[in-house]
Coordinates of C-alpha atoms in Angstrom, one line a residue:
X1 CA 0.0 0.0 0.0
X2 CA 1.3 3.2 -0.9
X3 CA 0.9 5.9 2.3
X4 CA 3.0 8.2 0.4
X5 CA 0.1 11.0 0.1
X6 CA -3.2 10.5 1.9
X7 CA -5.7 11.7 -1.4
X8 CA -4.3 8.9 -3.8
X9 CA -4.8 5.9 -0.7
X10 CA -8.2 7.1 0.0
X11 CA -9.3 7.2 -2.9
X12 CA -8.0 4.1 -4.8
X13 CA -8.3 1.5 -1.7
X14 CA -11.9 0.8 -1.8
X15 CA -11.6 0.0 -5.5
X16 CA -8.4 -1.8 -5.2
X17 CA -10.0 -4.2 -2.2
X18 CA -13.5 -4.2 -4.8
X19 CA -15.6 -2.4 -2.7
X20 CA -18.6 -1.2 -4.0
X21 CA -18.9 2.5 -4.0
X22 CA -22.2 4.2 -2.5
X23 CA -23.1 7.3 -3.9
X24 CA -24.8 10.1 -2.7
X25 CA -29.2 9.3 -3.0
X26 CA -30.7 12.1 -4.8
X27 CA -34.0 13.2 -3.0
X28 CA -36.6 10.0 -2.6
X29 CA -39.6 10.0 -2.1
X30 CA -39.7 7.5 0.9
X31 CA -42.0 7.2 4.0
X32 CA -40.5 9.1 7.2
X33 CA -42.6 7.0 9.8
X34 CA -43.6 3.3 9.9
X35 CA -46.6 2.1 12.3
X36 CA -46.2 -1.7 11.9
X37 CA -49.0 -3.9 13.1
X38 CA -48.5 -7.3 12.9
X39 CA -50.7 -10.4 14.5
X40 CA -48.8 -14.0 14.5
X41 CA -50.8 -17.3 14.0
X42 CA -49.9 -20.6 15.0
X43 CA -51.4 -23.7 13.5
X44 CA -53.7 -25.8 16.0
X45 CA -52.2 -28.9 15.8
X46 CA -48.8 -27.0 16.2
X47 CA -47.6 -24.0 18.9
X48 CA -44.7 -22.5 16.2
X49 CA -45.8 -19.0 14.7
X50 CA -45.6 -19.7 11.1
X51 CA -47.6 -16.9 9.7
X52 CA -48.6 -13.4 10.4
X53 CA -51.3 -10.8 9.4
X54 CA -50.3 -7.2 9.5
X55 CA -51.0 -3.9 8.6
X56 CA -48.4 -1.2 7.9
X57 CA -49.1 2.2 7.9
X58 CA -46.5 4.4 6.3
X59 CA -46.4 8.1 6.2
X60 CA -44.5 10.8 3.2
X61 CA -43.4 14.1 4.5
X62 CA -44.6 15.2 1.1
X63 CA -43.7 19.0 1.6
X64 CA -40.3 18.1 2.9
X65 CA -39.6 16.1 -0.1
X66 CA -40.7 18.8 -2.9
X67 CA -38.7 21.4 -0.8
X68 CA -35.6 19.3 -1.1
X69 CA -36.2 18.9 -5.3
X70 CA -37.0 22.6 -5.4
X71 CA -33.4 23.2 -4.0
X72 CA -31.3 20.4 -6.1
X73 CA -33.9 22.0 -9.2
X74 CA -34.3 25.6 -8.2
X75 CA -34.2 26.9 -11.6
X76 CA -36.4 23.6 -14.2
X77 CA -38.4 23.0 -10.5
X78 CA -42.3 23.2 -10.7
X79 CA -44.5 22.1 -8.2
X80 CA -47.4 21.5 -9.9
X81 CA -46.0 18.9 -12.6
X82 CA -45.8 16.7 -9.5
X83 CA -48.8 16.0 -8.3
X84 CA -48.4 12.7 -10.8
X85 CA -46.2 10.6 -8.3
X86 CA -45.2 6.8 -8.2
X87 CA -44.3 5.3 -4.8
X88 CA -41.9 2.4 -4.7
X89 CA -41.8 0.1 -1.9
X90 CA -39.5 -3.3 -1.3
X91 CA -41.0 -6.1 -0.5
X92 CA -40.4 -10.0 -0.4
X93 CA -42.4 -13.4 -1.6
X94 CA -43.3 -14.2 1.7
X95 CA -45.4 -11.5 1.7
X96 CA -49.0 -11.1 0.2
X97 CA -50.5 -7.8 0.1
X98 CA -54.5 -7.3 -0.2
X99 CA -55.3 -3.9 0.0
X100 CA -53.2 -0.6 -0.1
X101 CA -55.1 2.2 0.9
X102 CA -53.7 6.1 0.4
X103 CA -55.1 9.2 1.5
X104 CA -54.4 13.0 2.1
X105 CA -55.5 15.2 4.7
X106 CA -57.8 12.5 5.8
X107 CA -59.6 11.6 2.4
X108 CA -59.0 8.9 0.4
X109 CA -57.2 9.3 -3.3
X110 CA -57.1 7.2 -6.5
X111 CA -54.3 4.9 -6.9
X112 CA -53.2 1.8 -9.1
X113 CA -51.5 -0.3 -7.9
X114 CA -48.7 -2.9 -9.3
X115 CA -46.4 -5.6 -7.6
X116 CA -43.3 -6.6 -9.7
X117 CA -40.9 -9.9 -8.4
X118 CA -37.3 -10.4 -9.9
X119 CA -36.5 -12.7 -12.5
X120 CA -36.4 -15.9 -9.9
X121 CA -40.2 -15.8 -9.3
X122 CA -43.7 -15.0 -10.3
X123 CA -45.0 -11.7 -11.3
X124 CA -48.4 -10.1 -11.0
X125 CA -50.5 -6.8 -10.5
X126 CA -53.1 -5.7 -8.7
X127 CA -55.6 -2.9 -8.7
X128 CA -57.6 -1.4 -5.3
X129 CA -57.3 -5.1 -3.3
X130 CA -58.1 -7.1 -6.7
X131 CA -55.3 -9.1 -7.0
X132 CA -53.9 -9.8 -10.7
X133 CA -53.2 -12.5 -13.1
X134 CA -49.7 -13.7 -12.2
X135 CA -47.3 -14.4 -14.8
X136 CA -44.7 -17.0 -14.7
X137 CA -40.5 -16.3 -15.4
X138 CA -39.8 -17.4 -18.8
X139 CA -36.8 -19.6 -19.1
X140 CA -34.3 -17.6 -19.9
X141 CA -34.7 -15.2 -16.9
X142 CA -34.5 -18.2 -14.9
X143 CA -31.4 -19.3 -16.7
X144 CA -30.5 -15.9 -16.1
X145 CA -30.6 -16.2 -12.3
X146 CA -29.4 -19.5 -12.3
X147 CA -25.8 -18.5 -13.6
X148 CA -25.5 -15.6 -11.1
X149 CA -26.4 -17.2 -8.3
X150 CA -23.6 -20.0 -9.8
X151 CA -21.4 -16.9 -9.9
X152 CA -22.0 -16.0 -6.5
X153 CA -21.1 -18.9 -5.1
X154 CA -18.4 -19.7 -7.0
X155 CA -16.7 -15.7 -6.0
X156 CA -17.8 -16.7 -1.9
X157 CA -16.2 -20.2 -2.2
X158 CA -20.0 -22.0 -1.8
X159 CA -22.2 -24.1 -2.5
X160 CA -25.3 -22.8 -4.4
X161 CA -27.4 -24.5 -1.5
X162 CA -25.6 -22.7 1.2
X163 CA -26.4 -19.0 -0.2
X164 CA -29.6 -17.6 1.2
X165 CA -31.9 -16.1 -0.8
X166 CA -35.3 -14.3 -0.9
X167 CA -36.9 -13.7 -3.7
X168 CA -37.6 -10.0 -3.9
X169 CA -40.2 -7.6 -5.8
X170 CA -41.3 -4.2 -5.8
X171 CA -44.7 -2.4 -4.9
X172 CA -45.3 0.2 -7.2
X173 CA -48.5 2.9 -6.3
X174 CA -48.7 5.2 -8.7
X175 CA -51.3 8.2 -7.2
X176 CA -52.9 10.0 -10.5
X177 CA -53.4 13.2 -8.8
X178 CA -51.2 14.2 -5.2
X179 CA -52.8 17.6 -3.3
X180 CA -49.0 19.3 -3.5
X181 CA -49.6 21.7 -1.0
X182 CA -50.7 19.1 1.9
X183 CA -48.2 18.4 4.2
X184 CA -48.3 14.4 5.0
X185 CA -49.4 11.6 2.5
X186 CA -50.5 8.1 4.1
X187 CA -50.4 4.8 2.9
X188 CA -51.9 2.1 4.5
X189 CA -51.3 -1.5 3.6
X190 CA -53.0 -4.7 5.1
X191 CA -51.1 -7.7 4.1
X192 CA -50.2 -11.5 5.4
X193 CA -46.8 -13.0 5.6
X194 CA -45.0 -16.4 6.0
X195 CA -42.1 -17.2 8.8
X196 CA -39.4 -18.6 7.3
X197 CA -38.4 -22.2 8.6
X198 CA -34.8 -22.6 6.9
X199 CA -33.7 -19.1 7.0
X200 CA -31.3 -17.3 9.3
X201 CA -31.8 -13.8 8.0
X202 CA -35.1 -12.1 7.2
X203 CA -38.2 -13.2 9.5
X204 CA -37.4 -16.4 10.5
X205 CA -38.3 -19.8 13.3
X206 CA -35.5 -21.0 15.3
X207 CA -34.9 -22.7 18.5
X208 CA -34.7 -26.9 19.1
X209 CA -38.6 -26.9 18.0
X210 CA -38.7 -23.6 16.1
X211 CA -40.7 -22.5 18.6
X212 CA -38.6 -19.0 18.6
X213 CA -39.4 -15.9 16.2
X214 CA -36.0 -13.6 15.5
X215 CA -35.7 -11.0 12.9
X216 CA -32.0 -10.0 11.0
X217 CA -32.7 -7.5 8.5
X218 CA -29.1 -6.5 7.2
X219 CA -28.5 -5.5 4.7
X220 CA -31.9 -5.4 2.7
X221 CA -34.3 -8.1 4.7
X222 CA -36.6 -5.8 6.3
X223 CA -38.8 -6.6 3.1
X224 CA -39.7 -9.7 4.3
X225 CA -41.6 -8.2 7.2
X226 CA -43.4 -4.7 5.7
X227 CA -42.8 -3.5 2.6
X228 CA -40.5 -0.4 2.9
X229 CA -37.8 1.8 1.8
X230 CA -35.5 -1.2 2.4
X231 CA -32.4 0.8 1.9
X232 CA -29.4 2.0 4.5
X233 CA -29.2 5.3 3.1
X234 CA -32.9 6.1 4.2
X235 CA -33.4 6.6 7.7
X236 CA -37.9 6.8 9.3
X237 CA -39.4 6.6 12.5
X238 CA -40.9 3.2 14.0
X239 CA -43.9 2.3 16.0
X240 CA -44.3 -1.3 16.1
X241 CA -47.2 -3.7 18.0
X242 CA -46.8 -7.5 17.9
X243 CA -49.7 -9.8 19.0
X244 CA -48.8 -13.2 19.8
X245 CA -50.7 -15.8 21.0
X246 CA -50.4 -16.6 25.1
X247 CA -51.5 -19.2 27.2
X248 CA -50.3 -21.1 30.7
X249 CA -48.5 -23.8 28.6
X250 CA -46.9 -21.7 26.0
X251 CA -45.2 -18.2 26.9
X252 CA -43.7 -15.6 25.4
X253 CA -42.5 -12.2 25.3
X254 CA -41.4 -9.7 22.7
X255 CA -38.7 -8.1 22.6
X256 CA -37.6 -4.7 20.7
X257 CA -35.6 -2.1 20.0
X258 CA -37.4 0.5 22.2
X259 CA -39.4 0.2 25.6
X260 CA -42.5 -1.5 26.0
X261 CA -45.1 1.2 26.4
X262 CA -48.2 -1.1 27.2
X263 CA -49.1 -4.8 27.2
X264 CA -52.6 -5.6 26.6
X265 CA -53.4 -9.1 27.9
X266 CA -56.3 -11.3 26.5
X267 CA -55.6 -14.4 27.5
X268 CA -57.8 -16.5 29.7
X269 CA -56.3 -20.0 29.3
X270 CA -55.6 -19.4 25.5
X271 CA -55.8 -16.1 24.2
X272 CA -53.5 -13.6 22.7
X273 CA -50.8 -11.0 24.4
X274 CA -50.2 -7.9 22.2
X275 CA -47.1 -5.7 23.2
X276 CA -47.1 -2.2 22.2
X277 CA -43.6 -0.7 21.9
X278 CA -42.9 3.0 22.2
X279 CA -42.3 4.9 19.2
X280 CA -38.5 5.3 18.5
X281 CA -36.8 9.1 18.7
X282 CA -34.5 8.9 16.5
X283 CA -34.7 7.7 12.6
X284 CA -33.5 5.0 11.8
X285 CA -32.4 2.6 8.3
X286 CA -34.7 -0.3 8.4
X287 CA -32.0 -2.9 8.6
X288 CA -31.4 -1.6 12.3
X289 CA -35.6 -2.5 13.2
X290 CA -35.2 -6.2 14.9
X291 CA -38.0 -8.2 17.5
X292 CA -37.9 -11.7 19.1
X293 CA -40.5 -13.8 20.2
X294 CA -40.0 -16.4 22.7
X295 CA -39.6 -17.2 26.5
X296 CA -37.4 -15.0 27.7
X297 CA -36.1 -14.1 31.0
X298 CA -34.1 -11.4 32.7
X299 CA -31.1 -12.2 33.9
X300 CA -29.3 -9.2 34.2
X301 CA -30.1 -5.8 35.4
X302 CA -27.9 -2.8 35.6
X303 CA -28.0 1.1 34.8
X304 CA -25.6 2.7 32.8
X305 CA -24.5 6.6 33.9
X306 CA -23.9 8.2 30.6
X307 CA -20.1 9.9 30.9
X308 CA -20.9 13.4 29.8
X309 CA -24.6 14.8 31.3
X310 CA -25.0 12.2 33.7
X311 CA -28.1 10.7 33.2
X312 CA -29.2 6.8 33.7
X313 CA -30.9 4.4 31.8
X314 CA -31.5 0.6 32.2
X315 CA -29.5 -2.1 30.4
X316 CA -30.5 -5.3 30.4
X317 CA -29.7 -9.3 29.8
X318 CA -31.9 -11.2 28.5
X319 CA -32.1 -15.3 27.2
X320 CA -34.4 -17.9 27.0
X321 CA -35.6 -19.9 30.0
X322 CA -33.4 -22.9 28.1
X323 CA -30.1 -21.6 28.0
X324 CA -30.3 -19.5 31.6
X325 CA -28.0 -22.0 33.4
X326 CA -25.3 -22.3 30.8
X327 CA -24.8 -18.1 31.0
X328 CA -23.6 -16.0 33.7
X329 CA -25.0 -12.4 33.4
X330 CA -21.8 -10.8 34.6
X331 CA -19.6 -12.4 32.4
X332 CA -21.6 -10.3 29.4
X333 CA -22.6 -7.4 31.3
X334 CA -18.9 -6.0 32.3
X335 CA -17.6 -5.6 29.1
X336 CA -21.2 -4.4 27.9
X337 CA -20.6 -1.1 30.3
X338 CA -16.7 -0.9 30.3
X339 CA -17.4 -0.6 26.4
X340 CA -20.4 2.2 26.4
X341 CA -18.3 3.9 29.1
X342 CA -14.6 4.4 27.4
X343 CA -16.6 4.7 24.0
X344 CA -18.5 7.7 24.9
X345 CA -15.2 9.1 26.1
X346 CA -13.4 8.8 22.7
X347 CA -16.4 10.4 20.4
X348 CA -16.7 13.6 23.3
X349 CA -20.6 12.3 23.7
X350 CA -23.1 10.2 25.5
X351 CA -25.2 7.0 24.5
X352 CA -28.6 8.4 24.1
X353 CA -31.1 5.7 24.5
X354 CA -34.4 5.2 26.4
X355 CA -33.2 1.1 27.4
X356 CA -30.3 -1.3 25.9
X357 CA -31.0 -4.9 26.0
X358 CA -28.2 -7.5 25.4
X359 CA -30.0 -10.4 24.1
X360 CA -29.0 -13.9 23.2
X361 CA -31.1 -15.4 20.9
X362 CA -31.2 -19.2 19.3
X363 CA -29.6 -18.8 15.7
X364 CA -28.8 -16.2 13.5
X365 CA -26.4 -15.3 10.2
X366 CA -24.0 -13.4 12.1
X367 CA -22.2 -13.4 15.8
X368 CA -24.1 -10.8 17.0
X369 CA -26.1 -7.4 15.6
X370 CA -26.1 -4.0 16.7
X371 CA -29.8 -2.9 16.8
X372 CA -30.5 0.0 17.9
X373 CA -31.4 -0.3 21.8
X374 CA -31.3 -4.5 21.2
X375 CA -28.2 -6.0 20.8
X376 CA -28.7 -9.8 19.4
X377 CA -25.9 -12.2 20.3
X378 CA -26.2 -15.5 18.7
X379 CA -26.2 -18.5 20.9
X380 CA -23.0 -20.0 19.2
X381 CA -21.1 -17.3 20.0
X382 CA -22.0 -16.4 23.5
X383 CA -22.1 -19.9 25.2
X384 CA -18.2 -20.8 25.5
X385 CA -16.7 -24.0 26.5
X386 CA -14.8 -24.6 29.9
X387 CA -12.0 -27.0 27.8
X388 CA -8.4 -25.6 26.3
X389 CA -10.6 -23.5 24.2
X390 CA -12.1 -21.5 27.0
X391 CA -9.5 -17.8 27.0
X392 CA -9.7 -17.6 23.4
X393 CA -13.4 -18.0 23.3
X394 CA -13.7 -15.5 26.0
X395 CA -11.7 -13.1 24.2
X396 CA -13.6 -13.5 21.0
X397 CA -17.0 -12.9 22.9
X398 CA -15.3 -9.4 24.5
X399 CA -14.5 -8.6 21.1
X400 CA -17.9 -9.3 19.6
X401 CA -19.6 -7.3 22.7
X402 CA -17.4 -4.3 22.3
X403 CA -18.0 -4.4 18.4
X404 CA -21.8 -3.9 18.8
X405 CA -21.3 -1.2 21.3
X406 CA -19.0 0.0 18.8
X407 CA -21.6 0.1 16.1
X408 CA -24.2 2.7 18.3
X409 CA -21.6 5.5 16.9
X410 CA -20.1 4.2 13.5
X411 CA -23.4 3.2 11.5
X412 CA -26.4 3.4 13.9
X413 CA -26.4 7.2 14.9
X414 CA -24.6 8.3 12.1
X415 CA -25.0 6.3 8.8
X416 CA -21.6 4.9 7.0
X417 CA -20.9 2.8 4.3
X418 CA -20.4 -0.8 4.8
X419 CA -17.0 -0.7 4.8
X420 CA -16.3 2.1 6.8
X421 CA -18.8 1.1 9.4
X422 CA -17.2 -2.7 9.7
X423 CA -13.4 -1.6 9.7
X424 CA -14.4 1.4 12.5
X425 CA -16.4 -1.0 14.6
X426 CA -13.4 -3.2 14.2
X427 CA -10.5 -1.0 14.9
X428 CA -12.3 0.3 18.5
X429 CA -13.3 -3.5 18.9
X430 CA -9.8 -4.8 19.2
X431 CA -8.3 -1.4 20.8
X432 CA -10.7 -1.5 23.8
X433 CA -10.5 -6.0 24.1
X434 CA -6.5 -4.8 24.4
X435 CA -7.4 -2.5 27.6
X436 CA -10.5 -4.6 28.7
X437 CA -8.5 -7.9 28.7
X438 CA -4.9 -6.5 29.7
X439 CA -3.6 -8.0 26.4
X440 CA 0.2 -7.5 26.9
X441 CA 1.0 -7.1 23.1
X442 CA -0.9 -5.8 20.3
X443 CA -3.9 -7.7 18.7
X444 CA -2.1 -9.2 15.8
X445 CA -5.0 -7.9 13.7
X446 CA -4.2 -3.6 14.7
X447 CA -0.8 -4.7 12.7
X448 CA -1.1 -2.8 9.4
X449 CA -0.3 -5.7 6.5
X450 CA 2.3 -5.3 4.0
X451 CA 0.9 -5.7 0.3
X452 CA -2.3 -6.1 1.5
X453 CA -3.7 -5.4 -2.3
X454 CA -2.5 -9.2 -3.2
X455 CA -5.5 -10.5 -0.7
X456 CA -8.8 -10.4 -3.2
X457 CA -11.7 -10.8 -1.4
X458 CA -12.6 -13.5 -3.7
X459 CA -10.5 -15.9 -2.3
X460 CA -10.5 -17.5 1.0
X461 CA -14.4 -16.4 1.5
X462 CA -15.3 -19.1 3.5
X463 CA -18.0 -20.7 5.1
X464 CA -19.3 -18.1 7.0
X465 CA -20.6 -16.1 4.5
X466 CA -24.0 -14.4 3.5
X467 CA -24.4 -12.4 0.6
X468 CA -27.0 -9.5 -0.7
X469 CA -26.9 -6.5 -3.1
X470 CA -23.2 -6.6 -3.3
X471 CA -22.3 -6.7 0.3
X472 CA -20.2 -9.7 1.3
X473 CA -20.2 -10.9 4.9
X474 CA -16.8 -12.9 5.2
X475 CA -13.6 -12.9 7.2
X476 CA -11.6 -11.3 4.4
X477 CA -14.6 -8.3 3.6
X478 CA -14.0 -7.5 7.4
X479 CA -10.2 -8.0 7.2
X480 CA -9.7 -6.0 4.1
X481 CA -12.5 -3.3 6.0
X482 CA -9.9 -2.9 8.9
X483 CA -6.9 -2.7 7.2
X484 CA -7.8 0.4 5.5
X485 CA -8.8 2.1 8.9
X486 CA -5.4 1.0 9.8
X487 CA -3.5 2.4 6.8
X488 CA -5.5 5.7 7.4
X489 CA -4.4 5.8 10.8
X490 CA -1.2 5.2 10.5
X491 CA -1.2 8.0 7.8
X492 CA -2.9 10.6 9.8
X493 CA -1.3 9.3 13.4
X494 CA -3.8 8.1 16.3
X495 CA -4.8 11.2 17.7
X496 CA -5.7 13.2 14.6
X497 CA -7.3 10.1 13.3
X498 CA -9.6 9.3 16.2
X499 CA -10.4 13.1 16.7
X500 CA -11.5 13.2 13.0
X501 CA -13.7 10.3 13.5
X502 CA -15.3 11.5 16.6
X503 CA -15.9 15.2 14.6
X504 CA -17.6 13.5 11.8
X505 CA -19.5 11.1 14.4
X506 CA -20.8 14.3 16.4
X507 CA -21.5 16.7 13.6
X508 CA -23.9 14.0 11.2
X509 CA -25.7 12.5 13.8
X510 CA -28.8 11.1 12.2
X511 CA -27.6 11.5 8.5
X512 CA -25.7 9.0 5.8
X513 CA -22.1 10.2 5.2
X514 CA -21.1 8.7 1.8
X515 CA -18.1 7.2 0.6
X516 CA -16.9 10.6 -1.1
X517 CA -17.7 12.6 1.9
X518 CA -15.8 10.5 4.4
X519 CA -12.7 10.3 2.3
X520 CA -12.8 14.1 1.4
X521 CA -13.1 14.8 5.3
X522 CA -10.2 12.1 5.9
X523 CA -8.1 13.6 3.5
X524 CA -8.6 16.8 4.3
X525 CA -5.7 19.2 5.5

C-alpha cells in the first residue's frame, strides 16, 4: 500500500480491495414513519408461529420532499407537474399484500396499484385489493438467475445451496393526482406474511422446535416483514405492536428495540398478548428494526450513567428460559458497560437511548447485531466451553460485545458505508479488548499488513458467509475493512485520526455520510 500521500490511498483502496462505492441518493420519495401492526398465527395442531397478518401504515413528509427537489432544481423546478407521483416500496415473496389504501389530509385518493418480483419468481399486479393475473419467469430469466447465483457462489467459495436467498419484488402505487400543498401523504397496507423455517436472516423460526421468532434484516431483509424503503441510506421513525398468541403452557415475550409502552393481555387460558412498543426518537435505516418472540427471562439488570450529562438508563440481559443455566449475566454485562463507558469518552458524547437490552437469541447469520437499543448475540457465540478453548473463546466474545457497542456511533447514529462502518467498529473492537482484557502485546490484527492489495476478497471467502446486493459478509470483507482504517491511521497518526472520526460522528448525527464525503473529510488538510 502506498501511504505516500493520503488523497491517492483514500481514494483508490476501496476499488483496489473491490468495494462497491455508495453514492450520494438524490432526493426519494420514501416514508418518514412506519406504524407496523403485525398479529402471529400458529397452527392448532402446532404452537410454532408460522404466519402473520399485519398492517403497515406508512407516512410521506410530502412537503419536505418537494422542498428538497425545489433546492437540487431551483431553476427547471415546478411544483405543480408533480402532483403525478409513483411510490416504490421493497417487499419480499413471503409477503402477500390485499389492500393498499392512500389518502391526504384525511380523504381517500385514487391509486393503481402494481407488484413486480425479480427474474427468480412469479410476477403479477393488482388494482384497489383485486389481486392480478400472475405471470410465470420465462426460461431464460431463470437461466439468467441461475448462472448468477452460480457466480455468486463460485466468487464466496459456496455451495449454491448454502447461499440464502429471498426472492424479492417491488410495490409500485402510482397516485394520479397528489394535493401538493398538503403536508403528509398516508399509505396504509393490510397484508399476510410467512415465517421462514430454513432461514437465518429475514423473518425467520428458530430454537430446538422452532418454537422461537427472531428478525435480521441487514443488509436489505426488512422486506420480508413490511414493505419499505428497504435501503441504509434512508433513515424513518418506528412504531411497532406485535400480538402473539399466550396461554399457561406456552409463553412468550417480545422483545424490541425501544421500551414497551403497554401490554394488553387477552388471555384467559388461550388467548393472545399484544405488546405495544414506544415509538423510536430517532430515525433510523430499516435494517437496524429487529423483534424476538420467545420465553425469555431477565437475567441481568444494571443502569448505565452516561459519561458526559449524567443521566441513567436501564441495560438489560436477556435469554431464554433454556439456555439461563449455561450463562452468567456478569460475564456479558462487564464488558457491555466498560465498552459504552470508554466509547462515549473517545467520540466527546453520551449514548442516548431510552433502554439497551443484550439479548442472546437461538440462531442467527452473524455473531451478533447492533440494533438500535437490542443487541442480538447469537447463541453459538456467546455460550463458550470450559475446555483448552475457553480464554480464546472468551476473548472473542469481549471482542464481539465491544464491536456492537462500537456500532451505536459508527453506523447506527450516524449512517456509513459498509465498509467504513465494519473496519471502524473493528478497529475500536480490538483497541478496547487490548485495555478490557490486559492484552500485553498488540492484537495481531491492529498490525497494518504489507501488500495487502494481493488479498482479493474473492479468495479464501469461506463458510461463513451471507451475501446480498453486493455486500459480502466474510472474514476477508471485514479483514480488508480494517486494514484500511489502519492504513488511514497510521497516515494521519492516532490522535488526529480518532479526533476526525469522533468530529464527523458528532456533527452528522442522524444523516448517511457517503463514501466521497468520508474520504474528502479524511483527506482533508
Amino acid at each position: 500500500l502506498h501511504l505516500h500521500h493520503p488523497v491517492h490511498f483514500f481514494i483508490l483502496s476501496p476499488q483496489r480491495y473491490h468495494f462497491q462505492s455508495i453514492m450520494a441518493p438524490s432526493p426519494t420519495l420514501s416514508p418518514s414513519h412506519y406504524v407496523l401492526s403485525l398479529q402471529f398465527l400458529s397452527p392448532q395442531k402446532s404452537h410454532n408461529l408460522t404466519t402473520f397478518n399485519a398492517t403497515a401504515t406508512l407516512s410521506y413528509a410530502t412537503s419536505s420532499y418537494f422542498d428538497a427537489l425545489r433546492n437540487s432544481h431551483a431553476s427547471s423546478f415546478n411544483l405543480q407537474e408533480q402532483k403525478s407521483q409513483t411510490l416504490v416500496l421493497n417487499s419480499a415473496s413471503n409477503c402477500c399484500i390485499q389492500s393498499v389504501t392512500v389518502s391526504q389530509n384525511g380523504k381517500k385518493i385514487p391509486c393503481r396499484i402494481k407488484e413486480k418480483m425479480d427474474s427468480a419468481g412469479n410476477g403479477g399486479s393488482l388494482t384497489g385489493s383485486d389481486s392480478g393475473k400472475k405471470r410465470k419467469a420465462s426460461p431464460a430469466d431463470q437461466r439468467k438467475d441461475k448462472k448468477k447465483l452460480k457466480k455468486l457462489a463460485k466468487n464466496m467459495n459456496m455451495k449454491k445451496s448454502e447461499i440464502i436467498r429471498v426472492t424479492e419484488k417491488d410495490v409500485f402505487i402510482h397516485i394520479p393526482e397528489l394535493d401538493v400543498y398538503a403536508p403528509r401523504l398516508i399509505v396504509e397496507i393490510r397484508y399476510s406474511a410467512e415465517v421462514q423455517h430454513k432461514a437465518v436472516q429475514g423473518i425467520f423460526m428458530s430454537g430446538p422446535n422452532n418454537e422461537v421468532v427472531t428478525t435480521l434484516f441487514e443488509p436489505r431483509f426488512a422486506r420480508t416483514v413490511f414493505p419499505c424503503t428497504d435501503d441504509m441510506q434512508h433513515r424513518a421513525k418506528f412504531e411497532l405492536s406485535v400480538t402473539v398468541p399466550y396461554s399457561s403452557a406456552v409463553k412468550r415475550k417480545v422483545l424490541s428495540n425501544w421500551p414497551i409502552k403497554s401490554i394488553r393481555d387477552r388471555s384467559s387460558s388461550h388467548g393472545t398478548k399484544t405488546y405495544e412498543f414506544q415509538c423510536t426518537d430517532v430515525e433510523l435505516p430499516t435494517y437496524l428494526m429487529a423483534f424476538t418472540i420467545g420465553d425469555y427471562i431477565t437475567l441481568g439488570d444494571n443502569v448505565h450513567c452516561t459519561t458526559h450529562e449524567k443521566k441513567y438508563f436501564p441495560v438489560q440481559f436477556h435469554a431464554l428460559s433454556t439456555s439461563a443455566n449455561k450463562l452468567d449475566a456478569d460475564f456479558f454485562m462487564t464488558p457491555l458497560l466498560f465498552a459504552m463507558q470508554r466509547l462515549e469518552t473517545l467520540f466527546g458524547m453520551d449514548i442516548d437511548l431510552p433502554k439497551l437490552d443484550l439479548v442472546i437469541v437461538p440462531t442467527m447469520a452473524l455473531g451478533g447485531m447492533e440494533h438500535h437499543g437490542s443487541i442480538f448475540l447469537a447463541e453459538a457465540a456467546a455460550i463458550i466451553s470450559s475446555g483448552k478453548a475457553y480464554d480464546s473463546q472468551r476473548d472473542e466474545l469481549v471482542e464481539l460485545i465491544i464491536h456492537e457497542v462500537a456500532h451505536y456511533f459508527v453506523g447506527n447514529i450516524t449512517g456509513l458505508p459498509f465498509w467504513v462502518k465494519e473496519g471502524l467498529a473493528q478497529y475500536y473492537e480490538l483497541n478496547l479488548a487490548d485495555e478490557f482484557l490486559s492484552r500485553r502485546s498488540l492484537h495481531p490484527k491492529l498490525k497494518l499488513r504489507s501488500g495487502g492489495d494481493s488479498h482479493h476478497m474473492s479468495k479464501g471467502a469461506g463458510k461463513d458467509a451471507v451475501s446480498e446486493a453486493g455486500f459480502l459478509f466474510t472474514n476477508v470483507t471485514y479483514d480488508n475493512s480494517l486494514q484500511l482504517i489502519l492504513s488511514m491511521e497510521q497516515t494521519l497518526g492516532r490522535d488526529d485520526f480518532r479526533s476526525r472520526i469522533a468530529k464527523l460522528i458528532r456533527d452528522n448525527v442522524g444523516c448517511y455520510v457517503t463514501e466521497s464525503q468520508f474520504v474528502q473529510f479524511m483527506a482533508a488538510e
